[in-house]
Amino acid sequence: MADNSKKLTTTSGAPWPNNQDSLTAGERGPLLMQDYQLIEKLAHQNRERIPERTVHAKGWGAHGELVITEDISKYTKAKVLQKGAKSPLIARFSTVAGERGAADHERDVRGFSLKIYTEEGNWDMVGNNTPVFFVRDPYKFPDFIHTQKRHPKTNMRSPTAMWDFWSLSPESLHQVTILMSDRGLPTSPMHMNGYGSHTFSLWNDEGERFWVKFHFKTEQGHEHYTNDEAEEVTGKTREGYQERLFNAIEDGKFPRWKFQIQIMPELEAEQCDFNPFDLTKVWPHADYPPIDVGHFELNRNPENYFAEIENVAFSPSNIVPGISWSPDRMLQARIFSYADAHRYRLGTHYDQIPVNRPKCPVHHYHKDGEMNVYGGIKTGDPNAYYEPNSFKGPVEVPEAQEPPLRISGDADRYNHRKEDDYSQVRVLFEKVLEDDEKERLFMNIAGTWGAVPEEICERQLAEFKKVHPDYEAGVRKAWEKVKADGDYKPNAAPVTDKTPQTVPAE
Ligand code: HEM
C-alpha cells in the first residue's frame, strides 16, 4: 500500500486520533455521548442520499467541449454559436422511468442533456434521443409519468397503465412507435442521437427571430439491442452504459456528436401546414434541411459522480442572448418545472454548486437562503444589496433583450386534439422503417401486452390502424403469437372508473 501522508481530521479540521474504537465506559461498557466523531460519522451516513430526480433518475455523464465550425451569425448573435467558438460542457444521459439504481439496458427513451458553459452564462440543452415526445400539452405530463412509474398498490411497473394512457392519447403514437422500434434500446449513450426535440428560437444582431430545431448526431453510429440481447446483457451487468462511457473516455476514445440545426423563418410558422410548435411532430428534412454547425466531444470523466453528475442541474430556462424559446406549450411548462425541481432536490442556491456555477461573472440581487455558500450578492459594494441603487451595483443589460414574440392570440384553452396525430407516424412506418425493423416493432409491442386487458389492446390496435392497416395487422399477428405461446394472461378485473385500485400484479 502506498504511504498515505495525509492526516485524518475531523470535519472542522482537527487531527483525529482513532477511527476504529468508539469511546465506551469500560471495555465492555456502553458508548459515551462525548464520542462526537462517532455521532458525526453516523449522522453523515444518514444524509448521504438526496432525493433522486422524479424522472430521469438513472444517469451517466462526462465533461467535454462544443466546437462551432460553421458561420451561422445570420441566425444568431449567441457568442457560443459563433464560428470558432469552443465552450466547455457537461453531458448527462439518462433513462426516464427507472430509479437511481435501475438497470441500464431497458427499453425507454434516453435523456440527452448538455450544460454548455458560455461567456454569457450557461446554456442548457435538455433533450432526448428522440425528436418528438408522447404528449403535446403539459397538463398530460404528470399523468403520463405516473403510468411509467410503479403502480401505487402492486409497486410494480404496469403495462396496463402505459397502454391504457397511450391508447387514450393518440398524440403518443409517434413517440410510442420510435420507442418500440430499434431506436428504443440503444447499446450505450454513445450510440444514439440527441435532439432538442422542441422548437426553440435563435435571434440575430438585427433583432430577427428564426425558429430552430437542435440535433446532435452520433459519430459512433447507431447500435441497438433487441429485447433478448438486452435481457442477456442485463443478466451480466446492470451498469453497461456507465462501463462503456467511462471506459471509452479513460481509453482516450472520445465520443463525438455532429451538431446540426433546422431553421424556419419566423413568419413561416403561421403558414406551415402542421403546427411547428407541436412536440409530437418533426420538421421534414426535405422542407427544412439540416445545417451543419459544429460538433461536441466528451473527453473527461467526472472525478466524483455525486458532485458532478448527481448534483448537475439542467434547465430549459437556462438560455443566453441569441437563443430563446418558442410558444411550444410543453417547453413553456418546462421553463418553470426544472428550476423548481432543483430548488427542492438540491436547494435554493443550487446554481452555486461547482458543477452548476457559470464560468463567467455572476451578479444578481438574490439574497440569503439554503446553499448560499458563496454569499449570494456579489455587487462590489456592500451597500448595493437592492436594485436600483446609487452605489454602482450591477445594472440591466438592454442589449440582451430578445425581440418580441410575434406569434400570439387570445388567451384560451385551445383544443390540441385538433392536431393530426397520424400523418407523420405513417411516414415513419411506411418510408423509414425497414421490413425486418417493422417485424421487431410488432413483437416489441405485443410482447408488452402479456397482461394488458383486451379492450385496451383493441383500442390501441384501432389507433395503429388509423396510421396504417399494415401496422394494425402486424401487431395483431404478433399478439396472436403471444396468445398461441400461452403468454397472454389478461387481467380478469375490469378496468373501469369504479375499480381504479384493482389492477393486480402483472
Ligand atoms: C411538461 C413536460 C415536462 C416536464 C414538466 C418535465 C419535468 C422534468 C423534471 C421535474 C425533471 C427532473 C429534474 C431534476 O430533478 O433534475 C426532468 C428531467 C429531465 N427531463 Fe423533463 N419534463 C418534461 C418534458 C421533457 C421533454 C419533452 C424532454 C426532452 C425533450 C425532457 C427531458 C428531460 C431530461 C433529459 C431530464 C434529465 C435531466 C438530467 O440529466 O438531469 N423532459 N424533467
XYZ file of C-alpha atoms and ligand atoms in Angstrom:
549
model
C 0.000 0.000 0.000
C 1.179 3.493 -0.787
C 2.289 5.561 2.189
C -0.583 7.915 2.859
C 0.968 11.041 4.274
C -2.309 12.941 4.703
C -3.504 13.180 8.299
C -7.061 12.243 9.262
C -9.008 15.201 10.660
C -12.481 15.999 11.905
C -14.755 17.942 9.550
C -13.663 21.079 11.382
C -10.036 20.271 10.641
C -8.716 18.999 13.980
C -6.388 15.945 13.894
C -8.313 12.775 14.768
C -6.505 10.062 16.716
C -8.693 6.932 16.403
C -11.150 5.904 13.682
C -11.509 2.276 14.844
C -12.541 2.188 18.517
C -15.553 4.006 19.917
C -15.421 5.650 23.333
C -17.018 3.350 25.899
C -17.374 3.256 29.670
C -15.153 0.257 30.309
C -14.007 -2.342 27.816
C -17.489 -3.858 27.557
C -19.366 -0.753 28.504
C -21.908 1.388 26.659
C -20.988 4.274 24.416
C -20.404 7.764 25.719
C -22.310 10.738 24.301
C -18.979 12.504 24.219
C -17.836 10.409 21.257
C -18.942 13.187 18.998
C -16.970 11.984 15.970
C -18.851 8.665 16.021
C -22.149 10.585 16.097
C -20.839 12.798 13.295
C -19.917 9.741 11.206
C -23.306 8.050 11.650
C -25.173 11.298 11.072
C -23.295 11.865 7.814
C -24.137 8.388 6.639
C -27.819 9.099 7.260
C -27.617 12.110 4.989
C -25.637 10.672 2.069
C -28.660 10.459 -0.233
C -30.530 13.391 -1.693
C -33.918 12.975 -3.385
C -33.466 11.323 -6.741
C -34.829 13.093 -9.807
C -38.566 12.371 -10.125
C -37.844 11.327 -13.711
C -34.517 10.513 -15.405
C -33.103 9.334 -12.066
C -30.589 6.866 -13.578
C -27.858 8.652 -15.489
C -24.315 8.663 -16.842
C -22.235 11.705 -17.670
C -18.935 13.266 -18.640
C -17.253 16.568 -19.454
C -16.360 17.767 -22.930
C -16.311 20.620 -25.400
C -18.633 22.138 -28.002
C -16.853 23.454 -31.094
C -18.550 25.655 -33.707
C -17.046 25.212 -37.158
C -19.617 26.993 -39.395
C -20.846 30.574 -39.660
C -24.487 30.850 -38.542
C -24.229 34.512 -37.450
C -27.095 35.431 -39.787
C -29.372 33.467 -37.452
C -27.932 34.185 -34.020
C -25.822 36.616 -32.050
C -25.073 33.999 -29.368
C -21.338 34.067 -28.747
C -21.365 30.324 -28.044
C -22.610 29.719 -31.604
C -20.130 31.908 -33.495
C -17.680 30.195 -35.843
C -14.505 29.180 -33.970
C -16.129 29.275 -30.514
C -15.073 26.479 -28.158
C -17.077 26.034 -24.953
C -16.672 23.546 -22.107
C -19.723 21.442 -21.344
C -21.022 18.640 -19.168
C -23.341 15.984 -20.576
C -25.726 13.693 -18.718
C -27.602 10.834 -20.374
C -30.399 9.001 -18.612
C -33.372 6.661 -18.794
C -36.726 8.210 -17.956
C -38.640 5.754 -15.816
C -36.132 3.734 -13.800
C -34.961 4.733 -10.358
C -31.422 5.738 -9.447
C -30.299 2.062 -9.370
C -32.261 0.808 -12.403
C -30.595 -1.434 -14.973
C -29.144 0.492 -17.920
C -30.404 -1.690 -20.774
C -34.136 -1.081 -20.553
C -36.404 -0.122 -23.422
C -37.037 3.535 -22.618
C -36.474 6.988 -24.024
C -32.994 8.294 -23.166
C -32.401 11.779 -21.791
C -29.680 13.770 -23.531
C -28.688 16.859 -21.526
C -25.919 19.346 -22.165
C -24.868 22.222 -19.941
C -22.667 24.478 -22.023
C -20.629 27.000 -20.039
C -20.526 30.105 -22.240
C -19.009 33.526 -21.620
C -22.591 34.859 -21.460
C -23.926 32.306 -18.971
C -24.923 28.661 -19.014
C -26.909 27.359 -21.972
C -28.702 24.123 -21.113
C -29.973 21.862 -23.864
C -32.166 19.321 -22.046
C -33.290 16.937 -24.767
C -33.902 13.288 -25.504
C -32.638 10.717 -28.004
C -35.925 11.148 -29.884
C -37.075 14.177 -31.896
C -40.667 14.009 -30.580
C -42.483 13.289 -27.319
C -45.520 11.325 -26.029
C -47.733 14.312 -25.259
C -48.069 17.851 -26.539
C -49.705 19.523 -23.551
C -48.025 19.802 -20.136
C -51.325 19.017 -18.390
C -50.725 15.440 -19.509
C -47.093 15.109 -18.395
C -47.553 14.141 -14.711
C -50.231 11.577 -15.636
C -48.023 10.156 -18.348
C -45.109 9.825 -15.912
C -47.368 8.105 -13.366
C -48.039 5.401 -15.982
C -44.297 4.853 -16.408
C -43.516 4.634 -12.697
C -44.683 1.990 -10.210
C -48.342 1.123 -9.642
C -49.406 2.515 -6.234
C -50.714 -0.845 -4.987
C -48.606 -3.509 -6.669
C -45.434 -1.362 -6.547
C -44.630 -2.776 -9.989
C -44.407 -1.197 -13.420
C -47.765 -1.532 -15.161
C -48.018 -2.149 -18.917
C -51.781 -1.860 -18.438
C -51.418 1.732 -17.257
C -48.988 2.554 -20.069
C -51.175 1.169 -22.857
C -54.361 2.496 -21.290
C -52.899 6.007 -21.308
C -51.325 5.692 -24.760
C -54.447 4.223 -26.351
C -56.454 7.128 -24.932
C -53.842 9.681 -26.077
C -53.276 9.158 -29.808
C -50.745 12.009 -29.910
C -48.372 9.465 -28.328
C -48.336 7.246 -31.477
C -45.239 8.855 -32.985
C -43.096 8.510 -29.874
C -44.506 5.060 -28.998
C -43.544 3.834 -32.471
C -39.993 5.129 -32.026
C -39.773 3.691 -28.507
C -40.895 0.241 -29.677
C -38.606 0.328 -32.730
C -34.871 -0.446 -32.669
C -34.113 3.116 -31.565
C -35.879 2.431 -28.263
C -32.975 0.405 -26.873
C -29.513 1.818 -27.732
C -26.468 -0.175 -26.630
C -24.791 2.820 -24.964
C -25.117 6.590 -24.592
C -22.509 6.937 -27.329
C -24.572 5.137 -29.946
C -27.599 7.375 -30.093
C -28.517 10.831 -31.363
C -29.600 13.736 -29.200
C -32.414 16.134 -30.059
C -33.527 19.405 -28.505
C -36.918 17.999 -29.621
C -38.844 21.236 -29.061
C -38.798 24.147 -31.433
C -36.539 26.815 -29.951
C -35.554 30.137 -31.485
C -32.404 31.970 -32.500
C -32.194 35.756 -32.860
C -29.567 37.842 -34.534
C -28.000 41.299 -34.157
C -30.773 42.816 -36.291
C -33.404 41.503 -33.880
C -34.707 38.914 -36.389
C -36.019 35.660 -34.919
C -35.755 32.212 -36.525
C -37.370 29.032 -35.237
C -34.817 26.279 -34.755
C -34.510 22.561 -34.018
C -31.246 21.319 -32.457
C -29.813 17.932 -33.480
C -26.755 16.074 -32.201
C -25.918 13.126 -34.468
C -23.763 10.332 -33.108
C -20.458 9.828 -34.937
C -20.121 6.380 -33.332
C -23.040 5.078 -35.409
C -26.356 3.750 -34.136
C -26.271 0.478 -32.225
C -29.266 -1.191 -30.630
C -30.101 -4.280 -28.625
C -33.097 -6.483 -29.272
C -35.122 -7.272 -26.160
C -33.480 -10.709 -25.941
C -29.978 -9.267 -26.227
C -30.757 -6.652 -23.585
C -32.068 -9.338 -21.254
C -28.830 -11.274 -21.647
C -26.650 -8.191 -21.113
C -28.651 -7.176 -18.058
C -28.084 -10.663 -16.636
C -24.348 -9.937 -16.779
C -24.282 -6.259 -15.850
C -26.824 -3.669 -14.845
C -24.323 -0.847 -15.434
C -23.327 -1.368 -19.069
C -23.843 2.260 -20.071
C -21.687 3.522 -17.238
C -18.984 0.973 -18.070
C -18.912 1.738 -21.794
C -18.969 5.515 -21.486
C -16.486 5.649 -18.617
C -14.063 3.192 -20.190
C -14.189 4.788 -23.643
C -13.141 8.118 -22.143
C -10.477 6.537 -19.893
C -9.092 4.788 -23.017
C -8.935 8.081 -24.932
C -11.669 7.035 -27.392
C -13.591 10.266 -27.029
C -17.174 10.022 -28.344
C -18.338 12.791 -30.698
C -21.621 14.100 -31.993
C -22.170 16.291 -35.052
C -24.176 19.442 -34.207
C -26.836 20.440 -36.761
C -29.813 22.785 -36.826
C -33.004 23.117 -38.851
C -34.198 26.677 -39.438
C -37.667 28.083 -40.118
C -38.154 31.835 -40.750
C -40.326 33.370 -38.033
C -43.466 34.173 -40.012
C -43.425 30.897 -41.925
C -44.706 29.250 -38.743
C -48.133 30.723 -39.442
C -48.347 29.221 -42.942
C -46.866 25.833 -42.051
C -49.351 23.017 -42.800
C -48.560 21.440 -39.415
C -48.094 23.140 -36.071
C -44.306 23.652 -35.840
C -44.622 24.100 -32.067
C -46.231 20.691 -31.580
C -43.734 18.439 -29.785
C -45.235 15.291 -31.317
C -44.111 16.425 -34.798
C -40.792 16.591 -36.641
C -39.914 19.139 -39.303
C -39.485 17.242 -42.579
C -35.843 17.354 -43.687
C -36.904 17.939 -47.295
C -38.516 21.263 -46.290
C -36.073 22.208 -43.544
C -32.701 20.633 -44.388
C -30.253 20.100 -41.519
C -27.452 22.685 -41.483
C -24.011 21.772 -40.104
C -22.907 23.895 -37.165
C -20.062 22.006 -35.453
C -19.598 19.099 -33.065
C -19.114 18.203 -29.441
C -16.874 15.648 -27.856
C -16.740 14.070 -24.398
C -13.182 13.799 -23.137
C -13.071 13.843 -19.329
C -14.731 11.629 -16.748
C -16.058 13.208 -13.567
C -13.737 12.973 -10.571
C -16.738 12.409 -8.357
C -20.034 11.048 -9.672
C -22.171 12.542 -6.918
C -20.649 16.018 -7.023
C -20.711 16.335 -10.787
C -23.467 14.091 -12.183
C -25.960 13.723 -9.339
C -25.640 17.425 -8.495
C -25.816 18.760 -12.022
C -28.999 20.781 -12.519
C -30.132 21.230 -16.114
C -32.975 23.540 -17.024
C -34.559 24.643 -20.303
C -34.876 28.053 -18.593
C -31.104 28.499 -18.970
C -30.670 30.328 -22.260
C -28.206 33.004 -23.389
C -28.640 36.111 -25.600
C -29.243 34.962 -29.189
C -31.019 31.717 -28.163
C -34.584 31.557 -26.876
C -37.749 29.516 -26.534
C -40.866 29.174 -28.655
C -44.615 29.061 -27.965
C -44.464 25.233 -27.586
C -46.712 24.581 -24.537
C -44.517 21.775 -23.277
C -41.376 23.890 -23.434
C -43.160 26.736 -21.672
C -44.044 24.397 -18.786
C -40.509 23.048 -18.607
C -39.154 26.590 -18.223
C -40.835 26.598 -14.801
C -40.583 22.964 -13.802
C -36.840 22.242 -13.754
C -35.635 25.157 -11.612
C -38.450 24.290 -9.205
C -37.280 20.668 -9.103
C -33.713 21.792 -8.382
C -34.772 24.091 -5.541
C -36.430 21.040 -3.957
C -33.760 18.458 -4.804
C -30.575 20.494 -4.348
C -31.503 23.693 -2.501
C -32.424 27.270 -3.287
C -28.971 28.344 -4.434
C -28.282 25.178 -6.480
C -26.504 27.312 -9.066
C -23.682 27.795 -6.575
C -22.796 24.083 -6.604
C -19.492 23.987 -8.529
C -20.799 21.897 -11.467
C -23.671 24.342 -11.955
C -21.704 27.566 -11.442
C -21.349 29.604 -14.608
C -17.755 30.111 -15.702
C -18.473 33.819 -16.346
C -19.021 36.529 -13.703
C -22.400 36.315 -11.933
C -24.052 39.436 -10.468
C -27.576 39.292 -9.091
C -29.510 40.525 -6.094
C -30.934 37.218 -4.797
C -30.109 37.208 -1.117
C -29.838 34.552 1.555
C -31.159 31.006 1.725
C -30.225 27.351 1.646
C -26.891 26.617 -0.062
C -25.865 30.268 -0.250
C -22.299 29.207 0.413
C -20.509 31.847 -1.615
C -22.629 34.801 -0.391
C -25.373 35.396 -2.930
C -24.858 39.070 -3.502
C -21.595 39.974 -5.174
C -22.128 43.523 -6.346
C -18.780 45.038 -5.495
C -20.211 47.305 -2.754
C -21.981 46.027 0.393
C -24.417 48.961 0.140
C -25.597 47.743 -3.263
C -27.850 44.950 -1.997
C -31.047 46.103 -3.740
C -31.799 47.452 -7.183
C -31.962 50.237 -8.353
C -29.283 51.737 -6.128
C -26.831 54.637 -6.089
C -23.821 52.507 -5.181
C -22.716 51.274 -8.601
C -24.416 47.882 -8.194
C -24.983 45.721 -11.302
C -27.337 47.288 -13.849
C -29.607 45.907 -16.544
C -28.254 44.894 -19.963
C -30.761 46.220 -22.549
C -28.917 44.611 -25.477
C -29.735 41.187 -24.001
C -33.442 41.869 -24.636
C -34.766 39.450 -27.216
C -37.091 40.624 -29.994
C -40.831 40.396 -29.237
C -42.561 37.102 -29.940
C -44.714 37.918 -32.956
C -46.946 34.878 -32.647
C -49.802 35.455 -30.232
C -53.569 35.197 -29.871
C -56.418 35.421 -27.400
C -55.864 33.512 -24.182
C -57.992 30.363 -24.196
C -57.700 26.612 -23.629
C -57.251 25.719 -27.304
C -58.101 22.108 -28.017
C -54.887 20.332 -29.004
C -56.954 17.303 -30.098
C -57.439 19.081 -33.423
C -53.829 18.326 -34.398
C -53.130 15.495 -36.841
C -51.818 12.520 -34.836
C -51.312 10.121 -37.733
C -49.646 11.515 -40.894
C -46.081 11.762 -39.607
C -46.286 8.336 -37.954
C -47.450 6.957 -41.311
C -44.341 8.411 -42.992
C -42.156 6.850 -40.304
C -43.899 3.480 -40.684
C -44.074 3.435 -44.484
C -40.897 5.189 -45.543
C -38.352 4.911 -42.738
C -38.760 1.539 -41.025
C -37.349 -1.448 -42.924
C -39.375 -4.670 -43.090
C -37.279 -6.503 -40.505
C -37.457 -3.491 -38.221
C -41.251 -3.485 -38.549
C -41.345 -7.144 -37.506
C -39.344 -6.312 -34.369
C -41.621 -3.312 -33.743
C -44.738 -5.527 -33.858
C -43.225 -8.067 -31.497
C -41.835 -5.429 -29.109
C -45.346 -4.017 -28.766
C -47.224 -7.305 -28.487
C -44.589 -8.613 -26.089
C -45.635 -5.987 -23.530
C -49.308 -6.966 -23.781
C -48.999 -10.156 -21.756
C -51.384 -8.926 -19.068
C -52.987 -5.890 -20.661
C -56.807 -6.136 -20.792
C -58.159 -6.978 -24.218
C -60.251 -3.817 -24.518
C -57.119 -1.674 -24.123
C -55.196 -3.689 -26.736
C -58.118 -3.407 -29.147
C -58.336 0.349 -28.588
C -54.620 0.656 -29.338
C -54.937 -1.566 -32.417
C -57.641 0.772 -33.713
C -55.168 3.645 -33.363
C -52.451 1.708 -35.229
C -54.989 1.077 -37.996
C -55.518 4.816 -38.397
C -51.762 5.096 -39.005
C -51.633 2.223 -41.490
C -53.610 -1.032 -41.869
C -50.326 -2.971 -42.008
C -49.322 -1.539 -38.642
C -52.502 -2.887 -37.047
C -52.269 -6.197 -38.877
C -48.627 -6.696 -37.900
C -49.183 -6.042 -34.201
C -52.363 -8.167 -34.215
C -50.453 -11.085 -35.743
C -47.667 -10.726 -33.191
C -50.278 -10.600 -30.434
C -51.880 -13.793 -31.760
C -48.457 -15.420 -31.468
C -48.099 -14.231 -27.880
C -51.519 -15.758 -27.199
C -50.675 -19.022 -29.007
C -47.471 -19.312 -26.958
C -49.642 -19.152 -23.825
C -48.075 -15.843 -22.778
C -51.296 -13.829 -22.766
C -52.929 -13.828 -19.334
C -55.082 -10.741 -19.345
C -56.168 -9.131 -16.175
C -59.532 -10.532 -15.110
C -60.539 -7.388 -13.247
C -62.460 -4.907 -15.362
C -60.709 -1.606 -15.920
C -63.455 0.837 -15.079
C -63.669 4.133 -13.322
C -65.103 2.346 -10.296
C -62.202 -0.024 -9.824
C -59.028 2.002 -10.271
C -57.204 0.141 -7.498
C -57.957 -3.393 -8.626
C -55.227 -3.870 -11.199
C -53.411 -6.957 -9.928
C -49.737 -7.754 -10.281
C -48.530 -8.093 -13.833
C -44.113 19.361 -19.481
C -43.202 18.459 -19.753
C -42.072 18.107 -18.838
C -41.894 18.342 -17.514
C -42.827 19.060 -16.556
C -40.609 17.774 -17.149
C -40.070 17.782 -15.870
C -38.881 17.222 -15.522
C -38.349 17.184 -14.191
C -39.034 17.759 -12.958
C -37.150 16.575 -14.242
C -36.211 16.290 -13.076
C -35.213 17.399 -12.968
C -34.239 17.198 -11.823
O -34.670 16.865 -10.718
O -33.007 17.412 -12.049
C -36.894 16.244 -15.608
C -35.746 15.654 -16.068
C -35.448 15.550 -17.403
N -36.273 15.814 -18.461
Fe -38.144 16.505 -18.369
N -40.027 17.220 -18.253
C -40.883 17.404 -19.307
C -40.672 17.006 -20.602
C -39.460 16.651 -21.118
C -39.134 16.577 -22.502
C -40.112 16.871 -23.637
C -37.823 16.234 -22.577
C -36.950 16.056 -23.778
C -37.191 16.609 -24.939
C -37.329 16.075 -21.231
C -36.040 15.733 -20.908
C -35.594 15.595 -19.614
C -34.245 15.173 -19.294
C -33.150 14.816 -20.274
C -34.161 15.144 -17.914
C -32.944 14.736 -17.091
C -32.029 15.922 -16.931
C -30.745 15.483 -16.251
O -29.955 14.767 -16.888
O -30.547 15.860 -15.088
N -38.343 16.333 -20.372
N -37.978 16.614 -16.368
